[in-house]
Amino acid sequence: MSGIQSSSVPPGAQEYGGDEISALILDPGYSSVRAGFAGEDVPKSVIPSYYGTIEHTDGSGGTKYIFGDNSIHTPLPNLHIHNPMSKDGTVEDWDTATKLWEYAITSRLTNFKASNPATNGLNDQAGGGANVEADIEAVGEGEKPLEDNPLLMTETGWNSGKARERSIEIAMENWGCPAFWLARNGVCASFAGGKASALVVDVGASNISITPVHDGLILKKGVMRSPLAGNFLSQQLRILFSTSNPPIPLTPHYLVTSKTPVDAGSPAVATYRSFATPPHDSFRRLQEERVLQEFKESVVQVWQGPGRLSSASQGTTNEEIVKSWPGRPFEMPDGWNQVFGGERFRVSEGMWEAKMALTDSETPSPSQSQTIPALIQASLNAVDVDVRPHLLANVVITGGTSLLYGFTDRLNSELTQMFPGPRVRLSAPGNTAERRFASWIGGSILGSLGAFHQMWVSKKEYEEHGTGIVEKRCK
């Protein structure tokens, strides 16, 4: 019986790797930050990476920061919207990123700290000594937000050494974590798919990345990325709307107070809100992005193959063929509505064939080397020839933009065409959450494995070796 943990004795500080305390998994991205406890199926806390700032006009010169889904979508006077991540998916503004991540963790996960079991009321003695102890503990509890939880954090395959060192510094110094680990999100996504080796195709908001993973390690020379992802599609939609005849209005929800049903293609009949002091243009752009997100989810499609949208078959191009297919309707927040035909395929075709991308004066045509087939080809060419067939047999698809209708069929068609010899097998979960949160889920699996507990970089090791230990340990 001596080996059983007593219910009235708290676990020792060195037991952070045991089952007594769950590790926290933090998976930051350009569009959202995912956070939750290891061993769970999905992250409990998913908040936008965008945040708001309002300059104080009372002369104090201070700035109010606004985080979270509800707050940043409220049209407050002079509200500016920013993002601490750069376009390549790495952190640009560390100070605000730290506040944002802390909010993601403390707002949903660590508000209610588990108290010492010895002070839970069952072991009280006459005289109230236990209560005094509890009070003293409550005073000290506000010091560091994560001092009870080891933290596993994900990063991109191209994250710089300096950024990796900054991550462990924040975890240990600012948050007081007892242990830390930094995992590549490509590796985590392959673990989420149940594979130690895989070719991870991650199509997110700001980037498409191709990451070859072999035996749980990324093959760094094979990591490829390009900006033709979710934000690129949003820009393609903006060009489509502005070049349509007549132009398609893009009015976000917050500007509309009421609307009247109208026929397809007819001008909107709506009552619009006016503001004495409106939010900044960046707020409107974020709200327009939400409408474009709805449009991408419900209308945009990928030509499934065989061939490309511009390919000719039976004397006509595939683009002409899709025009005769039934359209998909969409209604804007102000009531304007239309049935979209062949153009819904054209919007996404630039991801596969550069010359099919829509362009305007601000948006030059992408290069063919940035397209998904070219990225995969370049990635496989950069790795050992013996590994290639194994990677092609384990292609893992992840990222929110990969949920476009027809995406996986098209990728399968392109890969089969490019590599007719080896067997191509795609792993693309049908569950939306598994596709969107694959790298978080992989981190959750990793953080809850018994064998992983000896891998953590402990606070003691950090104090001995400094921030450089993250480069040596977290490969």
Coordinates of C-alpha atoms in Angstrom, one line a residue:
M1 CA 0.0 0.0 0.0
S2 CA 2.9 2.3 0.5
G3 CA 3.2 3.0 -3.3
I4 CA -0.3 4.6 -3.4
Q5 CA -0.5 8.4 -3.5
S6 CA -2.1 9.7 -0.3
S7 CA -5.1 11.9 -0.9
S8 CA -4.0 14.4 1.7
V9 CA -0.5 14.8 0.5
P10 CA 0.1 17.0 -2.6
P11 CA 2.2 15.4 -5.4
G12 CA 5.9 16.4 -5.2
A13 CA 7.3 19.2 -7.4
Q14 CA 9.3 16.6 -9.4
E15 CA 6.1 14.7 -10.3
Y16 CA 5.0 17.3 -13.0
G17 CA 5.5 14.5 -15.5
G18 CA 3.1 12.1 -13.8
D19 CA -0.6 11.9 -14.1
E20 CA -1.3 14.2 -11.2
I21 CA -0.9 17.4 -13.3
S22 CA -1.9 17.7 -16.9
A23 CA 0.5 19.4 -19.3
L24 CA -0.9 22.3 -21.3
I25 CA -0.7 22.3 -25.1
L26 CA -0.4 25.7 -26.9
D27 CA -0.6 25.8 -30.7
P28 CA -0.4 29.4 -32.0
G29 CA -1.2 30.1 -35.7
Y30 CA -1.9 33.2 -37.9
S31 CA -5.6 32.8 -37.7
S32 CA -6.2 31.4 -34.2
V33 CA -4.5 30.2 -31.0
R34 CA -5.5 26.7 -29.8
A35 CA -4.9 25.8 -26.1
G36 CA -6.0 22.9 -23.9
F37 CA -4.8 20.0 -21.7
A38 CA -2.8 17.0 -22.9
G39 CA -4.9 13.9 -23.3
E40 CA -8.0 15.7 -24.5
D41 CA -9.5 15.3 -27.9
V42 CA -9.8 18.9 -28.9
P43 CA -8.5 22.2 -27.5
K44 CA -10.9 23.8 -24.9
S45 CA -9.7 27.3 -25.8
V46 CA -9.7 28.5 -29.4
I47 CA -9.4 32.2 -29.8
P48 CA -8.6 34.5 -32.8
S49 CA -4.9 35.6 -33.2
Y50 CA -6.3 39.0 -34.0
Y51 CA -6.6 41.5 -31.2
G52 CA -7.9 45.0 -30.8
T53 CA -6.3 48.2 -29.4
I54 CA -8.0 51.5 -28.3
E55 CA -5.9 54.5 -27.6
H56 CA -7.1 56.4 -24.5
T57 CA -8.2 59.8 -25.5
D58 CA -8.2 61.2 -21.9
G59 CA -4.6 62.3 -22.3
S60 CA -3.1 59.4 -20.2
G61 CA -1.5 58.1 -23.4
G62 CA -2.3 54.5 -22.5
T63 CA -3.5 51.7 -24.8
K64 CA -6.3 49.3 -24.0
Y65 CA -5.8 45.7 -25.4
I66 CA -8.8 43.6 -26.3
F67 CA -8.6 39.8 -26.8
G68 CA -11.1 37.1 -27.5
D69 CA -13.9 36.3 -30.0
N70 CA -16.7 38.4 -28.6
S71 CA -14.7 41.5 -27.8
I72 CA -12.8 42.1 -31.1
H73 CA -16.0 41.8 -33.1
T74 CA -17.8 44.6 -31.3
P75 CA -17.6 47.9 -33.3
L76 CA -16.1 50.2 -30.6
P77 CA -15.0 53.8 -31.5
N78 CA -11.3 54.0 -32.8
L79 CA -10.9 50.2 -32.5
H80 CA -7.8 49.1 -34.4
I81 CA -7.2 45.4 -35.2
H82 CA -3.7 43.8 -35.3
N83 CA -2.1 40.4 -35.5
P84 CA 1.1 39.6 -33.6
M85 CA 2.1 36.9 -36.2
S86 CA 3.9 37.7 -39.4
K87 CA 2.7 36.5 -42.8
D88 CA 5.1 33.6 -42.7
G89 CA 3.5 32.2 -39.5
T90 CA 6.2 33.2 -37.1
V91 CA 5.9 35.7 -34.2
E92 CA 6.5 39.4 -35.0
D93 CA 5.3 41.1 -31.9
W94 CA 6.5 39.1 -28.9
D95 CA 5.1 41.3 -26.2
T96 CA 1.5 41.2 -27.4
A97 CA 1.8 37.5 -28.5
T98 CA 2.7 36.7 -24.8
K99 CA -0.4 38.5 -23.6
L100 CA -2.6 36.9 -26.2
W101 CA -1.3 33.3 -25.4
E102 CA -1.7 34.0 -21.7
Y103 CA -5.3 35.1 -22.3
A104 CA -5.9 31.9 -24.3
I105 CA -4.7 29.8 -21.4
T106 CA -6.0 31.7 -18.4
S107 CA -9.4 32.7 -19.8
R108 CA -10.6 29.0 -20.2
L109 CA -8.1 26.7 -18.6
T110 CA -6.3 27.7 -15.5
N111 CA -8.7 30.1 -13.8
F112 CA -9.6 27.7 -11.1
K113 CA -6.4 26.2 -9.5
A114 CA -6.6 22.9 -7.7
S115 CA -6.0 23.6 -4.1
N116 CA -3.8 21.5 -1.8
P117 CA -5.8 18.3 -1.0
A118 CA -4.8 18.7 2.7
T119 CA -6.9 21.9 2.8
N120 CA -10.1 20.6 1.2
G121 CA -12.1 20.7 4.4
L122 CA -11.9 16.9 5.1
N123 CA -8.8 17.1 7.2
D124 CA -9.6 20.2 9.2
Q125 CA -8.6 20.1 12.8
A126 CA -10.2 22.0 15.6
G127 CA -8.5 25.4 15.9
G128 CA -8.6 26.1 12.1
G129 CA -4.8 25.7 11.4
A130 CA -5.6 24.4 7.9
N131 CA -7.6 27.5 7.0
V132 CA -4.7 29.7 7.8
E133 CA -2.5 27.6 5.5
A134 CA -5.1 27.9 2.7
D135 CA -5.3 31.7 3.1
I136 CA -1.5 32.0 2.8
E137 CA -1.6 29.8 -0.3
A138 CA -4.3 31.9 -1.9
V139 CA -2.1 35.0 -1.6
G140 CA 0.7 33.3 -3.4
E141 CA -1.5 31.9 -6.2
G142 CA -1.7 35.1 -8.2
E143 CA 2.1 35.2 -9.0
K144 CA 2.7 33.1 -12.1
P145 CA -0.1 31.9 -14.3
L146 CA 1.3 28.4 -15.2
E147 CA 3.5 27.4 -12.3
D148 CA 1.7 24.1 -11.9
N149 CA 1.6 23.1 -15.6
P150 CA 4.3 21.8 -17.9
L151 CA 3.8 23.5 -21.3
L152 CA 4.2 21.9 -24.7
M153 CA 4.2 24.5 -27.5
T154 CA 4.2 24.0 -31.3
E155 CA 6.2 26.0 -33.8
T156 CA 6.6 26.1 -37.6
G157 CA 9.3 24.0 -39.3
W158 CA 11.2 27.2 -40.3
N159 CA 11.2 28.9 -36.9
S160 CA 14.5 30.7 -36.2
G161 CA 16.8 29.7 -33.3
K162 CA 16.2 33.2 -31.7
A163 CA 12.4 32.7 -31.7
R164 CA 12.8 29.3 -30.2
E165 CA 14.9 30.6 -27.3
R166 CA 12.4 33.4 -26.8
S167 CA 9.6 30.8 -26.4
I168 CA 11.3 29.0 -23.6
E169 CA 12.2 32.3 -21.9
I170 CA 8.5 33.3 -21.8
A171 CA 7.4 29.9 -20.5
M172 CA 10.0 29.8 -17.8
E173 CA 10.5 33.5 -16.8
N174 CA 7.1 35.0 -17.4
W175 CA 4.8 32.1 -16.7
G176 CA 6.9 30.1 -14.2
C177 CA 6.3 26.7 -16.0
P178 CA 8.0 23.7 -14.2
A179 CA 8.8 22.1 -17.6
F180 CA 8.7 23.0 -21.3
W181 CA 8.9 21.4 -24.7
L182 CA 8.9 22.9 -28.2
A183 CA 7.4 20.6 -30.9
R184 CA 7.3 21.1 -34.7
N185 CA 3.7 21.3 -35.9
G186 CA 4.5 19.1 -38.9
V187 CA 5.6 16.3 -36.5
C188 CA 2.5 16.9 -34.3
A189 CA 0.2 16.6 -37.3
S190 CA 1.7 13.3 -38.4
F191 CA 1.3 12.0 -34.8
A192 CA -2.3 13.1 -34.9
G193 CA -2.7 10.9 -38.1
G194 CA -1.1 8.0 -36.2
K195 CA 2.1 8.1 -38.3
A196 CA 5.8 8.5 -37.2
S197 CA 6.8 9.2 -40.9
A198 CA 4.6 11.2 -43.2
L199 CA 4.5 14.0 -45.8
V200 CA 2.4 16.7 -44.0
V201 CA 0.5 19.1 -46.3
D202 CA -0.7 21.9 -44.1
V203 CA -3.0 24.5 -45.7
G204 CA -3.6 27.2 -43.2
A205 CA -4.6 30.9 -43.3
S206 CA -1.3 32.5 -44.2
N207 CA 0.8 29.6 -45.5
I208 CA 0.8 26.3 -47.3
S209 CA 3.7 24.2 -45.9
I210 CA 5.0 20.8 -47.0
T211 CA 6.9 19.0 -44.2
P212 CA 8.5 15.6 -44.7
V213 CA 8.6 13.8 -41.3
H214 CA 10.8 10.7 -40.8
D215 CA 10.7 8.7 -37.6
G216 CA 9.3 11.7 -35.6
L217 CA 11.9 14.2 -36.9
I218 CA 11.4 16.7 -39.7
L219 CA 13.7 16.5 -42.7
K220 CA 14.6 20.2 -42.6
K221 CA 15.9 20.5 -46.1
G222 CA 12.6 19.2 -47.5
V223 CA 10.4 21.8 -45.7
M224 CA 8.7 24.1 -48.3
R225 CA 6.2 26.9 -47.9
S226 CA 4.2 29.4 -50.0
P227 CA 1.6 32.1 -49.3
L228 CA -1.1 30.6 -51.6
A229 CA -3.4 29.6 -48.6
G230 CA -6.6 30.9 -47.0
N231 CA -5.6 34.7 -47.1
F232 CA -4.7 34.3 -50.8
L233 CA -8.2 32.8 -51.5
S234 CA -9.7 35.8 -49.7
Q235 CA -7.8 38.2 -51.9
Q236 CA -8.9 36.2 -55.0
L237 CA -12.5 36.6 -53.9
R238 CA -12.0 40.4 -53.4
I239 CA -10.7 40.6 -57.0
L240 CA -13.6 38.4 -58.3
F241 CA -16.2 40.7 -56.5
S242 CA -14.6 44.0 -57.7
T243 CA -14.2 42.8 -61.3
S244 CA -17.7 41.4 -61.6
N245 CA -20.2 43.3 -63.8
P246 CA -21.8 44.9 -61.8
P247 CA -19.3 44.8 -58.9
I248 CA -20.5 42.6 -56.0
P249 CA -20.9 44.5 -52.7
L250 CA -19.0 43.3 -49.7
T251 CA -20.8 44.7 -46.7
P252 CA -20.0 43.1 -43.3
H253 CA -22.7 42.2 -40.7
Y254 CA -22.0 45.0 -38.2
L255 CA -23.0 47.7 -40.8
V256 CA -26.5 46.2 -41.5
T257 CA -29.4 46.9 -39.1
S258 CA -32.2 45.4 -41.3
K259 CA -32.7 44.0 -44.8
T260 CA -35.5 43.3 -47.3
P261 CA -35.4 40.1 -49.4
V262 CA -34.5 40.8 -53.1
D263 CA -34.3 38.8 -56.3
A264 CA -30.9 37.3 -57.3
G265 CA -28.6 39.9 -58.8
S266 CA -30.8 42.8 -57.7
P267 CA -29.3 45.6 -55.7
A268 CA -29.6 45.2 -51.9
V269 CA -32.4 47.0 -50.0
A270 CA -31.1 47.4 -46.5
T271 CA -30.9 49.9 -43.6
Y272 CA -27.2 50.6 -42.6
R273 CA -25.7 51.6 -39.3
S274 CA -23.9 54.9 -38.9
F275 CA -21.3 55.7 -36.2
A276 CA -20.4 59.0 -34.7
T277 CA -16.8 57.6 -34.2
P278 CA -16.4 54.6 -36.4
P279 CA -13.9 51.8 -35.8
H280 CA -10.7 51.8 -37.8
D281 CA -10.5 50.4 -41.4
S282 CA -8.7 47.4 -40.0
F283 CA -11.8 46.5 -38.1
R284 CA -13.9 46.6 -41.2
R285 CA -11.4 44.4 -43.1
L286 CA -11.5 41.8 -40.3
Q287 CA -15.4 41.8 -40.5
E288 CA -15.2 41.5 -44.3
E289 CA -12.9 38.5 -43.8
R290 CA -15.6 36.8 -41.8
V291 CA -18.0 37.1 -44.7
L292 CA -15.4 35.8 -47.1
Q293 CA -14.8 32.9 -44.7
E294 CA -18.5 32.0 -44.9
F295 CA -18.3 32.3 -48.7
K296 CA -15.3 30.0 -48.9
E297 CA -17.0 27.4 -46.6
S298 CA -20.3 27.3 -48.5
V299 CA -19.5 28.2 -52.2
V300 CA -15.9 27.9 -53.2
Q301 CA -14.9 24.6 -54.8
V302 CA -11.8 23.0 -56.2
W303 CA -11.8 21.3 -59.6
Q304 CA -11.4 17.7 -58.6
G305 CA -9.6 16.5 -61.8
P306 CA -8.6 14.7 -63.8
G307 CA -6.4 17.4 -65.4
R308 CA -6.6 21.1 -64.5
L309 CA -9.4 23.6 -64.9
S310 CA -7.6 25.1 -68.0
S311 CA -7.1 21.6 -69.6
A312 CA -9.0 20.8 -72.7
S313 CA -11.1 17.6 -73.0
Q314 CA -13.5 16.6 -75.8
G315 CA -12.9 19.9 -77.7
T316 CA -13.7 22.2 -74.7
T317 CA -11.9 23.3 -71.5
N318 CA -12.9 22.0 -68.1
E319 CA -13.7 25.6 -67.2
E320 CA -16.4 25.7 -69.9
I321 CA -17.8 22.3 -68.6
V322 CA -18.2 23.5 -65.0
K323 CA -20.2 26.6 -66.2
S324 CA -23.0 24.2 -67.2
W325 CA -23.1 22.6 -63.7
P326 CA -25.7 23.7 -61.1
G327 CA -24.6 26.8 -59.3
R328 CA -24.3 27.5 -55.6
P329 CA -26.3 30.4 -54.0
F330 CA -24.9 32.9 -51.5
E331 CA -26.6 35.8 -49.7
M332 CA -24.5 38.7 -48.4
P333 CA -25.3 40.2 -45.0
D334 CA -27.2 43.1 -46.6
G335 CA -29.5 40.8 -48.6
W336 CA -27.8 40.9 -52.0
N337 CA -27.7 37.4 -53.4
Q338 CA -26.5 35.5 -56.4
V339 CA -26.0 31.9 -57.7
F340 CA -22.3 31.3 -58.4
G341 CA -21.4 29.1 -61.3
G342 CA -18.0 28.4 -62.9
E343 CA -16.3 31.3 -61.1
R344 CA -16.4 29.4 -57.8
F345 CA -13.8 26.9 -59.2
R346 CA -11.7 29.7 -60.7
V347 CA -11.0 31.3 -57.3
S348 CA -9.1 28.3 -55.9
E349 CA -7.4 27.2 -59.2
G350 CA -4.5 29.6 -58.5
M351 CA -3.3 27.3 -55.7
W352 CA -2.7 24.6 -58.3
E353 CA -1.8 26.5 -61.5
A354 CA -0.3 30.0 -61.2
K355 CA -1.5 31.3 -64.6
M356 CA -5.2 30.8 -63.5
A357 CA -4.9 33.1 -60.5
L358 CA -6.9 36.3 -60.7
T359 CA -4.8 39.5 -60.6
D360 CA -5.2 43.2 -60.2
S361 CA -2.8 46.2 -59.8
E362 CA -2.1 45.3 -56.2
T363 CA -1.9 41.5 -56.6
P364 CA 0.7 40.2 -59.0
S365 CA 0.4 36.7 -60.4
P366 CA 2.1 34.1 -58.2
S367 CA 4.9 31.9 -59.6
Q368 CA 4.4 28.3 -60.6
S369 CA 7.0 27.2 -58.0
Q370 CA 4.5 28.5 -55.2
T371 CA 1.7 26.1 -56.3
I372 CA 0.9 23.0 -54.3
P373 CA 2.1 20.4 -56.9
A374 CA 5.4 22.3 -57.3
L375 CA 6.0 22.5 -53.6
I376 CA 5.4 18.8 -53.1
Q377 CA 7.7 18.0 -56.0
A378 CA 10.5 20.3 -54.6
S379 CA 10.1 18.8 -51.1
L380 CA 10.4 15.2 -52.3
N381 CA 13.4 16.1 -54.5
A382 CA 15.2 17.5 -51.5
V383 CA 14.9 14.3 -49.4
D384 CA 16.6 10.9 -49.8
V385 CA 15.3 8.9 -52.7
D386 CA 14.8 5.8 -50.5
V387 CA 12.4 7.7 -48.3
R388 CA 10.1 9.1 -51.1
P389 CA 7.8 6.1 -51.6
H390 CA 7.2 5.8 -47.9
L391 CA 6.3 9.5 -47.7
L392 CA 3.9 9.3 -50.7
A393 CA 2.2 6.4 -49.0
N394 CA 1.6 8.5 -45.9
V395 CA 0.4 12.0 -47.1
V396 CA -1.3 13.7 -44.1
I397 CA -3.6 16.7 -45.0
T398 CA -4.3 19.3 -42.4
G399 CA -5.2 23.0 -42.0
G400 CA -8.6 24.7 -42.2
T401 CA -8.2 25.7 -45.9
S402 CA -7.8 22.0 -46.8
L403 CA -11.5 21.6 -46.0
L404 CA -12.5 23.3 -49.3
Y405 CA -14.9 21.0 -51.2
G406 CA -12.9 18.8 -53.6
F407 CA -9.5 19.6 -52.2
T408 CA -8.4 16.1 -51.3
D409 CA -9.7 14.6 -54.6
R410 CA -7.7 17.2 -56.5
L411 CA -4.5 16.6 -54.5
N412 CA -4.9 12.8 -55.0
S413 CA -5.3 13.4 -58.8
E414 CA -2.2 15.7 -59.0
L415 CA 0.0 13.3 -57.0
T416 CA -1.1 10.2 -59.0
Q417 CA -0.3 12.1 -62.2
M418 CA 3.1 13.3 -60.9
F419 CA 4.2 10.0 -59.4
P420 CA 2.6 7.2 -61.4
G421 CA 5.0 4.6 -60.0
P422 CA 4.8 4.6 -56.2
R423 CA 1.5 4.1 -54.3
V424 CA 0.0 7.4 -53.2
R425 CA -2.2 7.3 -50.1
L426 CA -3.8 10.3 -48.5
S427 CA -4.8 10.6 -44.8
A428 CA -7.4 13.3 -44.5
P429 CA -9.8 13.1 -41.5
G430 CA -13.4 13.8 -42.4
N431 CA -13.9 15.3 -38.9
T432 CA -13.6 19.1 -39.3
A433 CA -12.0 19.5 -35.8
E434 CA -9.4 16.8 -36.5
R435 CA -8.4 18.6 -39.7
R436 CA -8.3 22.1 -38.2
F437 CA -6.6 21.2 -35.0
A438 CA -4.3 18.3 -36.1
S439 CA -1.1 19.8 -34.8
W440 CA -2.8 20.6 -31.4
I441 CA -4.1 17.0 -31.2
G442 CA -0.7 15.6 -32.0
G443 CA 0.8 17.7 -29.2
S444 CA -2.0 16.4 -26.9
I445 CA -1.1 12.8 -27.7
L446 CA 2.6 13.6 -27.3
G447 CA 2.2 15.4 -23.9
S448 CA 0.1 12.5 -22.5
L449 CA 2.5 9.7 -23.4
G450 CA 4.2 8.0 -20.5
A451 CA 7.5 7.7 -22.4
F452 CA 7.5 11.5 -23.2
H453 CA 7.7 12.5 -19.5
Q454 CA 11.5 12.0 -19.5
M455 CA 11.8 14.4 -22.5
W456 CA 10.6 17.6 -20.8
V457 CA 13.2 20.4 -20.3
S458 CA 12.8 21.1 -16.6
K459 CA 13.1 24.4 -14.8
K460 CA 16.3 23.3 -13.2
E461 CA 17.9 22.4 -16.5
Y462 CA 16.8 25.8 -17.9
E463 CA 18.4 27.6 -14.9
E464 CA 21.7 25.6 -15.5
H465 CA 22.0 25.9 -19.2
G466 CA 20.0 29.0 -20.2
T467 CA 17.8 29.5 -23.3
G468 CA 20.3 27.6 -25.5
I469 CA 19.1 24.3 -24.1
V470 CA 16.0 24.4 -26.4
E471 CA 18.2 24.1 -29.5
K472 CA 20.1 21.1 -28.1
R473 CA 17.0 19.2 -26.8
C474 CA 14.0 20.1 -29.0
K475 CA 15.1 18.9 -32.4

